[in-house]
Structure formats: C-alpha cells, structure tokens
Amino acid sequence: MMASKVGYAGGIPERRVRPIWDAVDSRQYKNALKLATALLTKYPNSPYALALKALIVERMGKTDEALSLCRNAKDLLYKDESAHIDDLTLSTLQIVLQRLDQLDLATSCYEYACQKYANNLELLMGLFKCHVREHSYVKQQQTAMKMYKLVGEERFLLWVVCSIQLQVFCGDGGEKLLQLAEALLKKHITSHGLHESEALLVYISILEEQGKYTTALEVLSGKLGSLLVIEVDRLKLQGRLLARASDYVVAAETFQKVLESCPDDWEPFLHYLDCLSEGNMSGVFCKQEYTKSEGCNLTNLTGELIDSRLSNALSFVQRLQSVNGSDIRCPHLASLEIHRRRRLYQNINDETLMNNVLEYFHGFGHLSCFASDVESILHSFSLEEKIKLLEKLLEHQEVSSFFSMKAFGQFITVFKIRELLGTAFSLSESELLHSTIKMAQMYCKSLSLSKDLDPQESMHGEELLSMACNLLIQLYWRTKHLGFFYEAIMVLEFGLAVQSNVWQYKILLLHLYSQCTAIPAAYECYRKLEIKNILLETMSHHIRPQLLTSPFWSLLDNLLKEYLKFFEEYTKEAADLTFLAYQHRNYSKVLEFVKFGKRLVHSHWYLTAKLEASILQLKQLAQNLEEVEAFLESINFGCNFIEISNKEKLKSLTFNDDLHARPWWSPTSHENCLLGPFDESFHNVRENLLKGKEARLLQAIEKRSLIPRLVCLSIQNTAASFQETLESNGTSHDNKSNLELRSLLDQYAIILGLPFDDAVNMLTKLSDGQKALQDVNSEMIDWMNFAIFHNAWMISSHLGGSGGSKQGNSCWTTVESLIDKCVTQCLLSSELHSMCRWNTFPLLVQIVTESFAWHQLIIQSCIRMLHPMGRKKKKGGGLDRNQSPVLHAVRGSVDCLYRVIQDIRVWLAEKINMPEDEKLESLLTLVRRGEDHDSILPGSVLQIVEAAACLGERELRGESICESLQNWSSAEVARKIINSQNLQLLEFDRICNVKLTFLGALKHSF
C-alpha cells in the first residue's frame, strides 16, 4: 500500500487499517465490516474509509450499498478541499467500481485528482490504467505524454508509442500517426539514446509498419543493435527485414547463419527457402496439387536460376546433416521441402520426392510428428502416387519387427498416413475390418510397453484405438449395422479404462454418445475434458449444438452461464494484463492482449450464448404469459438482438472454434455425414465443408436472433387485435408493430430461401400434403416457427382476428396440420430404425420445446383478450358472438397441441417402460460376433479387447493397467448407454407432462 506519509494509509494511521485488510484477505467480511464501520465513525469525512467499506460490502454482495458509498466518497473528494487524496484511496475506489461496471466514475475521480495534483506521477499512472480499462487509446497517449514530459523516462515514451500503435491497429487512427511515433522516438534517441531491447524492437516495428526497411536495417546494424544480446535473434530480425526490403540474396545468407547456429529450428528453413525463390512459398505451403503454370507463377525467376539456387540449398542442408548427425530432424525435413519446391517449379513427376519421403520415413517414421511433417508433401502427390507410396510403406511394415520400439512407431505412422490420405474410403469392407482388427491387436500387445509409465504420461500406441474407432464408424456408415457403432464406444471406453487422460478418446466418445441420444454420457465426457477459461471459447462447440436441441435445460444453462462468466471475468482482467505488460516493459504483449480482447469481444459464440440464454428463458417460462412479458421487457423486447444481427455487424464476428479435434464424420457443428448415405468422396469434399462453415453459422445466428423479437411482437400484436377500443384499422402504434412483424417475417423467409409470398405458399403445400416434409427435413423446425409467427401476423392484421375471416382461420388450420404432420413423421421415423430415432429425436424435442412454446404464448394472448380477468360474461356464459370463430380456432389449436403431446408421451412411455434387461440383451446382441467369421459383422475388435481385459499378466502389463481393466466390461458400457438414453427420454417426458398439464388446465378455462 502507498500513502502520502510513512505509517499512514489514505490519511489514516496504518495500524487502524491493517486489521481490516487482514480480515478482507482472509475473507472474514463480517469482521472486516465491523472494523470498517468503526473506522468510518472515527473518520467520517475520509474518502478512503468510505472506499474501504464499499469494497467490503461489495464482496458481501451488497452492490447498491457499495455504489452509494463510492458516490459518497467521490462527493467528498470533489467538495472537501481538505479531503486527503492519494493513489491508495483512488485505487481502492477503482477496484470496487470496476467490479460494479462503473469505470467512468473511477476515471472521473482520477481525472479530478490529476487536475488538482498535476505533477503527481502515481495519480497519472492510475489515470493511465483507467484509460487502458476503457480502451481509450487517445487518452492513453495524452496521459503517457504527460508522464514522459514530467520525468523524461524512456518507458513512458514507449507507452505513448504503444498507445499510438493501438490507435492505428485497433482504433480509428490513421497510419500518419506512425510518423508521429517515429519522430518522438528519433528525438528521444538523439538526446538520451535507448537502453532496453524492447525499446529497440518497438522502434523497428514502427519503421517496419511504414515500410522503411532500409532505415530499420541501419538502426539494427548501428549502436542500438547491440541491445539485442542474443545473436540469433538479431540475425532472424535482420533476415526478415532484408527479405521485406527485397534484398533476397543477403537475406538468404543471413538465414544460413541462423541455421548453422540453430539447425533444428524449422521456421528459419522456410524463410531461407522463400528468399531463394524470392517469394513467399511458405504462404502457399498448403494442401493442393499445383499445375505447372501455377508453380511458375510463384516466382519471377527463371527455371535455371531457381534450380541452381535449390541445388546450392540442398548442398547446404546436406552439410548440416553431416555436421549434426541423424538425430537432428529439421535438416532432413528441409531436404524434403527443397525437393517438393523443385518438383513444383519444374513440374517434375519422377519418383525422387517419393524416395526422399521413404528415406525420411526410415530415419524419423517412428516419431509421432512424422505424419504432420510430410502432410503438405503428401497432398502434392497425385492419387496414383499416394497409393504407390502407401504400398511401399506397407511393404516396409510387413518386414519390420513389431517388438522394436522404432518399428512399432513406424507401424503407427503408416496407419496415420493412410488416415491422412483418406485412402481407407476406397478400401473394401473386409479390408477395413482387417485393418481395424490389426490395430486392436497391436494396441493390446503394446500395453506391456507402458507398464512403467506414470499414469499422467501418454501411453505407447494410444493413437491405435482412435484410428480403430474411426474405421469402425466408417464400417457403420457403410453397412448401417449399429453393432459397429456401439463397438466403437466400447473399445474407446476400454482405452479410457487403461489410461483416463487421453483427450482424443473423450472427444470421440462425446460425439458418439451425442449421436445415439445419450446426452448425459456425452456431457460427462465433456466435463472430464476439464474445459476452462479460453478453452470455453475454442472447445465448447463439441457439446454446444447437442445441448441446444436436448431436453436437458439445466445442463445448457450451466454451459451458457459458465461461458458468460468467463467472458465477463476475462474482459475485466484483460485490462490488468495489458497494464502489467506496460509495467513490465513487454510492449509486444500489449498489442497482443488488446488484439486478442477485440477478437473475443466480437466472438460469434459470445453473441450466440447471450441469444440462446434468452431463448432458453422464454422456453422455460412459456406456461406463464405474464412472466414471459416481464422477461421480454428485461431484454428490451428482443430489439437488441435485432440490432446485433444487422448484416454489417455480423460481418465483424470472429470464429475461434478449434475444429482440428472434431471427428472426421462431423468436421463442423452443422455437418454430420453419418446421417446420410455413404459417400466415398467425402474425404475430398471435407475441406469445402470447412470453407462454408462461417457463412452457415452467420445465417443460423441471423435466424435465431429474430426469435425473441418475433415472440414479443406476436404476443403484443395478437393482444392488440382483440382490444375492444381499437378501430378497425388499429392505432398508428399497432400498425407500426404490425409492419415490423411483417418485415421480420420477410427476413425470416429470405433466410429460408424464399420470398415471403412463396414461403406462405410453401406452408400451404406442406400442410395440404402437396409437398413432402422430407423436402424440408433439415429446416422443419424453422418452417414450423415461420407458420406460427405468420399465424400471429394474420391475427394482428385482422384477417384472423375479431372478424374471424376464412383466410385467418385457415392459418390456424395450417399450423395445426403442420403440427400433426411433423410429429407424426418424427414418431414414425423413430420406429423404422434406431439411426432414424437418433436423427429425429432432437428435432422432436425442438418442436415441443420451441415451436409449441411460441404457439402456446400466442394462444394465451388470445385467451387473455377473449376472456380477460374480471370481465363479466353475457347471460348464458358465452362471449360475444363476433368472437366465437376465433374462440373456436383457439380451442382447436389447444386440442391439437394436447393430442399430439399425448401421442408423444405414449411413444415415450413405450420406450421408457421396456425392461432394462431386454434393452441390454438387444444392444449386446448387436456387438457379438457369432460363429460366422467370413461375413462383415461387428464384434471382432470387441473380442480382442475383452480377451485382453480377462488376461492377468500382471508382471507383463503392470499392476496399474491390470487393476484399471477390472473396472471395464462391455456389459457395463452397454448399461451406461441405455441408462443415459433413458434419462434423456425421462427428461423429455417431464417437459411434455408439464405442457400437457398446462394445456389441460387451459382447455377447462374457456
């Protein structure tokens, strides 16, 4: 703590303050509050005493009282000229106000203090920190300049320069500001020089950003260059600047010096080769096959000059190989890359590159990184070359000894290469099954190699089970035999029993359990991944879509709250991290933290989480119209989401999902090839699916963002159409709302791919049976929602309102027909095959929990206006005659919802009440091999791992592995699947029961 006098804190003797801070630090807030209250009694006009009490009550959750105390402290600072102002008082206030999301108050306090004490460095640093929190880059620059002028320290000048860079790269500042930063640095260097390596790097970055590479090189080669103590770092920077200045020959020589010092650093190799070709070859170092013309266009050099330079490079790399021996990998990989580039430039299709790959395999094929090392090279091969290479690798595999660790690693690498190339898609089913069996056998044999490893270490050959699982799922996709699917789950659970820390197994299981509607088991796998902090942004896509369409609202609520909590905490802490980077003179991190924070703020997942949290709340409250209206008011009636979904704002969204770990059959959260027929070319089109993922996500966000506002307008306009005091044309306000509803329906229809009138016509065809529901199966929920909101618009347009027109009543009939048809199709599809049930169950849940909820709310709005509380009925208990057609339509819809939910509950009861032993036997029958060893049937791999689990061999495998295997059995895994599926059915049945009870009460209310 800092104070103006020794032994004082905020103008109060420290002996009186210390016990309060000790109590706060030990979380004894009641005791701290008692001491703070006594202190405030002793010093009633002390802003610090008020700030200290505010900090304590905020920690106790009394936010309103904390804010009031902070305002009182601020008033004292402003009004009482004798009030003690120091950084400790203001920083305590800042801590509280930051947690209360009142940064502007904290900033205003510091601004007042800095005006009062203009030359106080501590207060100016506090004000700078406030501007960092608010991302006020211009004010950061101004405040830092005041500090620089006050003390003339180099660090404050660099704070000014960083603030200018932030204006240029993260704000609205023009690039001319960089000239100002350069001039400031030049002036300081002339008078004081530079004393830190970070200062030199900032100066060079300013020059580099302006394209002044020659000037930057002069600075680096001058006296200031000595600030970079590590010679290799200086050479790397020099090489980069030379390449950007187009001095490629000298740049290549510079990178040669780097490689002689660091021969196992891959990045300088790429820069070195780029310089030789005088282009950015590493920028196109990707998965493509290039034509001759494309290869020539990568450089302006002649073929002879390129060949000469690459030959010299090859000689240099070979010299590095001989000097550093065979253990250093990068020189050997560089040799491959040189041959790849030579092939690309000269369009040579001989076997030189393939032979080099085989040679590299013999030296480094046992390493787990081999497949990723050669991935780009393999993708430059033609299909025939890929097949030939794989054949040669398989020949090597046949003659190798399995019991050699190096040979074992090469075995695994060959399987990885085949998976990478996608050649398994062209294998026969028997070949696939044979490979799967071989992988399982190798894994079980390799268990003895890991007996002495620590439980936290990776086991030898753990990739084999993942690859075996992938082949089993492909067999399931081809044959549609569910046994292969369940066998994959059991094999992966076997792997987790042996080694519980293999995240690849958990992710695969998560997706497989989700696929077979076992969401509780999938969520358990997700929790075991221990996804926290920034991983919530990049990895939650593995479970998010499944929870959004599941009946487990509490799990979805937990996921959304956990992410939103992380987001709020990070945005509050990000400024602290940025300020720490300033304080520790790590200026490159300043830019990194701010850019990352900007990317996170514009995350599509952040927008989706806020949106889905609101939609979830609407679904949960759907049985109570008044609570829904109150909630809609709390979210500005859904208007905020409409503003956010503006196409221009959607373009600024960022996509931070890490899709590399997703299973091959679901490359994005919107794609799942297992739901369709087998496609041998799927491996080739996978990249195209990844390219279109952002457009699909943006369209989904735009569509979902309309829901809260559509629900709100549907309720409001339906109610307004029944107002007895309205004229036939309605008031201007209601006309405006009605026009907005129509406009949103137009937008919704366009997202579905049709103009409004054509979309309405499509509804008629779907309800009349002229168009099959299968034609819109993937968008069935969207068409259902469109029909319901369109019905509300028709009511509010007085086509289906108090006038009870035939056109209006037909809209009610259209909705009822769609409800009947959609639910009937889902129930019938689920009886055809388990795979169909897996596909239709999430859709059925969405129809009941979303579409039915919106329809319920519109019905409640109609009933409330038809039969308001306290309104006297006419004699005979009936309502007005002119309202009876509408009443009839509403009754019909209530009856329709009640009937179909009853049908769903009957179907659910049939599944839930089936004896567990019967379900267990049915599932286990699917994975039992039987006596027919010639057919392509599941069970072979399971037999291998079951045999391994039964064998003792404690001395061979070790105590830990043997004890782990005692907890695994295929029957227990099958029971886990069944129980998880049953829990999902029970949860859905609970939701249906709540709706059925509500609709039953509604039927008797009018």
PDB file of C-alpha atoms in Angstrom, residues 19 26 57 232 239 377 521 523 593 689 730 767 929 1006:
ATOM      1  CA  PRO A  19      -6.593  -5.321  10.668  1.00  0.00           C
ATOM      2  CA  SER A  26      -8.881 -13.954   4.945  1.00  0.00           C
ATOM      3  CA  VAL A  57     -19.935  -4.599   1.240  1.00  0.00           C
ATOM      4  CA  VAL A 232      20.497 -15.474 -33.324  1.00  0.00           C
ATOM      5  CA  GLY A 239      16.965 -11.594 -42.290  1.00  0.00           C
ATOM      6  CA  ILE A 377       4.107 -33.039 -49.374  1.00  0.00           C
ATOM      7  CA  ALA A 521     -22.907 -39.643 -21.027  1.00  0.00           C
ATOM      8  CA  TYR A 523     -21.827 -34.309 -21.095  1.00  0.00           C
ATOM      9  CA  PHE A 593      -3.548  -8.694 -25.404  1.00  0.00           C
ATOM     10  CA  LEU A 689     -17.450 -28.020 -45.944  1.00  0.00           C
ATOM     11  CA  GLY A 730     -55.939  -0.046 -35.430  1.00  0.00           C
ATOM     12  CA  SER A 767     -49.932 -28.658 -44.691  1.00  0.00           C
ATOM     13  CA  ARG A 929     -19.544 -61.708 -33.391  1.00  0.00           C
ATOM     14  CA  PHE A1006     -62.886 -21.370 -21.562  1.00  0.00           C
TER      15      PHE A1006
END
